[in-house]
Short mmCIF file of C-alpha atoms in Angstrom, two decimals:
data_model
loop_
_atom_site.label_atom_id
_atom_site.label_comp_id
_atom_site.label_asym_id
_atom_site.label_seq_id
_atom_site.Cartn_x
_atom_site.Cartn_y
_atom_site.Cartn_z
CA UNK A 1 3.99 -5.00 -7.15
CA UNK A 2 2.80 -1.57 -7.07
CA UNK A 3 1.28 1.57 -8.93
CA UNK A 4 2.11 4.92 -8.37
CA UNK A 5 -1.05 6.73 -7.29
CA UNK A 6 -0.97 9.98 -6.82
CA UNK A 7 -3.46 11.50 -3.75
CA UNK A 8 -2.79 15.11 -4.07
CA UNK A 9 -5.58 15.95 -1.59
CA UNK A 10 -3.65 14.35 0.92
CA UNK A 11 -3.40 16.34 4.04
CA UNK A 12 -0.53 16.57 6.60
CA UNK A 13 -1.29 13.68 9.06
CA UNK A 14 -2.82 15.11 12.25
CA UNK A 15 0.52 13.65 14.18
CA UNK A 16 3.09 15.68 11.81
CA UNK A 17 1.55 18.76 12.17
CA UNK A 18 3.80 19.14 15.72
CA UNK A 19 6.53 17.21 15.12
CA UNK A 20 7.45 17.48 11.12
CA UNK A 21 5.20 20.94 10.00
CA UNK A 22 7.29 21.59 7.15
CA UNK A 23 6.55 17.90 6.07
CA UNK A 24 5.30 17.87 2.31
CA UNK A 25 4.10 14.68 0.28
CA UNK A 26 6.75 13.73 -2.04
CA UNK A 27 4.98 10.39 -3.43
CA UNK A 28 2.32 7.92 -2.85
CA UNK A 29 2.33 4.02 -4.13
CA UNK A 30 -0.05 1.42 -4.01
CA UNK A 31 1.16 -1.73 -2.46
CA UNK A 32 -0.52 -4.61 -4.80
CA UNK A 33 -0.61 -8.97 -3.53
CA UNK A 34 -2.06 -11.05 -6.98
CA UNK A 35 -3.74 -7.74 -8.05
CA UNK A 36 -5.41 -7.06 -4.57
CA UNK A 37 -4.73 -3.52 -3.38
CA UNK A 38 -3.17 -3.88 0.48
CA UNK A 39 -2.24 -1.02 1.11
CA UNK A 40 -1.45 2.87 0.16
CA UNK A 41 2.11 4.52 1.10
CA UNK A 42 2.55 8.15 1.20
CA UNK A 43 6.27 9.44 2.18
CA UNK A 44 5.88 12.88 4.17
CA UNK A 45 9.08 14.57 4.50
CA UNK A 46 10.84 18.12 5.23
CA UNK A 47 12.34 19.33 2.08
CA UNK A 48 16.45 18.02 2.00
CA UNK A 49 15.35 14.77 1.70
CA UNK A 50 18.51 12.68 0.14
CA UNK A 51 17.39 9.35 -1.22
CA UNK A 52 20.78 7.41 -0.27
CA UNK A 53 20.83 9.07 2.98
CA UNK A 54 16.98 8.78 3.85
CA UNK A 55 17.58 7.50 7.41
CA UNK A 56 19.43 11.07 8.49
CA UNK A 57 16.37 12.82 7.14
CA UNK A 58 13.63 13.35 9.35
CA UNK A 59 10.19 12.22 7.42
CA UNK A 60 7.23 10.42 7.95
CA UNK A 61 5.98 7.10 6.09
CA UNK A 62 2.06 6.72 6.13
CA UNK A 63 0.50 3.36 5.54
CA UNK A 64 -3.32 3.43 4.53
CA UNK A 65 -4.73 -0.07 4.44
CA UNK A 66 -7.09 -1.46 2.10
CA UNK A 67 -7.50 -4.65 4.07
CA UNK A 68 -7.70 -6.58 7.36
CA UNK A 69 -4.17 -7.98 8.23
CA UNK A 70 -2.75 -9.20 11.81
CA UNK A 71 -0.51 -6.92 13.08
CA UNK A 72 1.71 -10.17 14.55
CA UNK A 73 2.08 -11.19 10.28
CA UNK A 74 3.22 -7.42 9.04
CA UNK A 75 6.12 -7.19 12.44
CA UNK A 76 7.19 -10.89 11.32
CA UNK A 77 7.18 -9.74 7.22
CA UNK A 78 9.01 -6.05 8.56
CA UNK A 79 11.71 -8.48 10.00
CA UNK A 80 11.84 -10.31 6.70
CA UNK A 81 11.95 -7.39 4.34
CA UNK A 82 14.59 -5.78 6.90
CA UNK A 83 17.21 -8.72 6.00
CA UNK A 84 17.20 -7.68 2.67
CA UNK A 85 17.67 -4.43 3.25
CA UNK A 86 20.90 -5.33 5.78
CA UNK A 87 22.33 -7.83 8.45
CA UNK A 88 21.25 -7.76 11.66
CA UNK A 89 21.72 -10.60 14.99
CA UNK A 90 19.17 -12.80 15.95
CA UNK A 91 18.90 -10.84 19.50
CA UNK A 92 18.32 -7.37 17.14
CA UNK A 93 15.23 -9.35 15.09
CA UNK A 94 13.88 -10.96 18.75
CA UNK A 95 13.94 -7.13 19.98
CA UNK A 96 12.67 -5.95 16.85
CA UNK A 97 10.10 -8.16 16.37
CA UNK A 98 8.65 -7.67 19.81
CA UNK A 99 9.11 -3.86 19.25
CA UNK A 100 6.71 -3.85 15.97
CA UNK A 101 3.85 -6.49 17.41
CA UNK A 102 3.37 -3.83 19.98
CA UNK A 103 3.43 -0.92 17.24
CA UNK A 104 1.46 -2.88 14.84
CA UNK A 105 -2.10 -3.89 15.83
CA UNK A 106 -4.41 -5.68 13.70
CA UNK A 107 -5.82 -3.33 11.20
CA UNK A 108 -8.81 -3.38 8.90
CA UNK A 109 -9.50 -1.06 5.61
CA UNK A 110 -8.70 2.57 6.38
CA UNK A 111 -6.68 2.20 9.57
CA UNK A 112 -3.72 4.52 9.02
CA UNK A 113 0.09 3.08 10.51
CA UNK A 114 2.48 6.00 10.49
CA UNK A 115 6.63 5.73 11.27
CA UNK A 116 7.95 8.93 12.22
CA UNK A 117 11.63 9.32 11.68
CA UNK A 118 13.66 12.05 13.16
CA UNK A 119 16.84 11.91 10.99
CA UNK A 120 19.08 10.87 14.63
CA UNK A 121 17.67 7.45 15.69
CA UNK A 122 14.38 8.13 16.84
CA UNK A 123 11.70 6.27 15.91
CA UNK A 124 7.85 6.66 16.74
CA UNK A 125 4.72 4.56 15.51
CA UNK A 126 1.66 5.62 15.36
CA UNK A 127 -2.39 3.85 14.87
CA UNK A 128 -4.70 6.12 13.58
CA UNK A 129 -3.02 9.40 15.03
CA UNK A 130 -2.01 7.19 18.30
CA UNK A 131 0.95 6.65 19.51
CA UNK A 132 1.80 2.91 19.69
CA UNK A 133 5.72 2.49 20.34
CA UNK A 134 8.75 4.39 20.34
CA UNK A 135 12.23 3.45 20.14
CA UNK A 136 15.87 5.05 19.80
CA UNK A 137 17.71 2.67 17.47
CA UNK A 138 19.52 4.13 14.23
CA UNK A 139 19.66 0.56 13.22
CA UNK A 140 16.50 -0.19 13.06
CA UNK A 141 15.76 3.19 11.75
CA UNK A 142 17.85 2.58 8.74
CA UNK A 143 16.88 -0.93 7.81
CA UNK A 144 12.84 -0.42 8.88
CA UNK A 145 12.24 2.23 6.11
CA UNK A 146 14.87 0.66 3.81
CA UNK A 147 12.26 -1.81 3.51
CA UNK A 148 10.53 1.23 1.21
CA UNK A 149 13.19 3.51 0.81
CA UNK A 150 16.84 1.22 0.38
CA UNK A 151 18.18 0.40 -3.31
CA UNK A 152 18.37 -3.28 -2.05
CA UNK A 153 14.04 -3.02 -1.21
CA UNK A 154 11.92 -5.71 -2.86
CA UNK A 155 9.55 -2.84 -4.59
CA UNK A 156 11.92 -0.42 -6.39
CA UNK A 157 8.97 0.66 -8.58
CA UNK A 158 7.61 1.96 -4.91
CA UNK A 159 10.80 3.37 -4.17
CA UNK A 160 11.02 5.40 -6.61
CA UNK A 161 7.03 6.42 -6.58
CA UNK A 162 7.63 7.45 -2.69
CA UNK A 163 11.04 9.27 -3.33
CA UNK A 164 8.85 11.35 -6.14
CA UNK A 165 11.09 10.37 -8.80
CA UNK A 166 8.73 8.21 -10.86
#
């Protein structure tokens, strides 16, 4: 479940500044477990931004956490959210997996975990402002931030909070 909430202080992460300047917040969302705030989304993108074509769009998603969570648990629930965003082969998720437990470290409230998307397969991850993993896989760029941004996503309320159409 999740809230819109709107942060309009919210300052171009420290990471975009170089690599996405024209970057502007479109929409926030609080991610919500039984009423317990996990986590806040912001969606930073250059302006173009098509919904239905989000993965050929370069943009940044911005995770602020509210909580301690093992970074091994949010790669194996990104693998689980992926499938319902598309198919992909057991080899894909092994790579995948592996991919995001060395992206994703164990965070604790405030730690910042940032995607970077470059619209052409490119895919960087970043721990507060440093860079964790990288990856060129249009794939995995497409069904990673569907997990927000697809139709088929298991928070459309959030969807449609970070795509700024709430």
């Amino acid at each position: 479940m999740c809230t819109r909430a709107i942060t309009p202080t919210a300052e171009l992460p420290a990471e975009l500044r170089s690599t996405l300047p024209s970057a502007r917040l479109m929409g926030t969302a609080v991610l919500r477990f039984f009423g317990l705030r996990v986590y806040e989304a912001r969606l930073w993108a250059a302006p173009g931004l098509l919904p239905e074509d989000y993965a050929r769009h370069p943009f940044a998603l911005e995770l602020v956490y509210d909580r301690k969570l093992e970074g091994a648990a949010i790669a194996e629930r990104s693998i689980a959210e992926m499938r319902r965003v598309g198919s992909f082969t057991e080899e894909q998720a092994r790579q995948w997996l592996d991919l995001m437990k060395q992206a994703f470290p164990d965070v604790v409230a405030k730690d910042r975990l940032l995607g970077l998307n470059d619209g052409q397969g490119n895919v960087r991850f970043f721990h507060n402002g440093r860079q964790t993993a990288q990856l060129r896989d249009a794939d995995y760029a497409r069904l990673f931030f569907g997990i927000w941004l697809a139709p088929q996503t298991s928070a459309p309320a959030m969807r449609t909070s970070l795509l700024g159409q709430g």
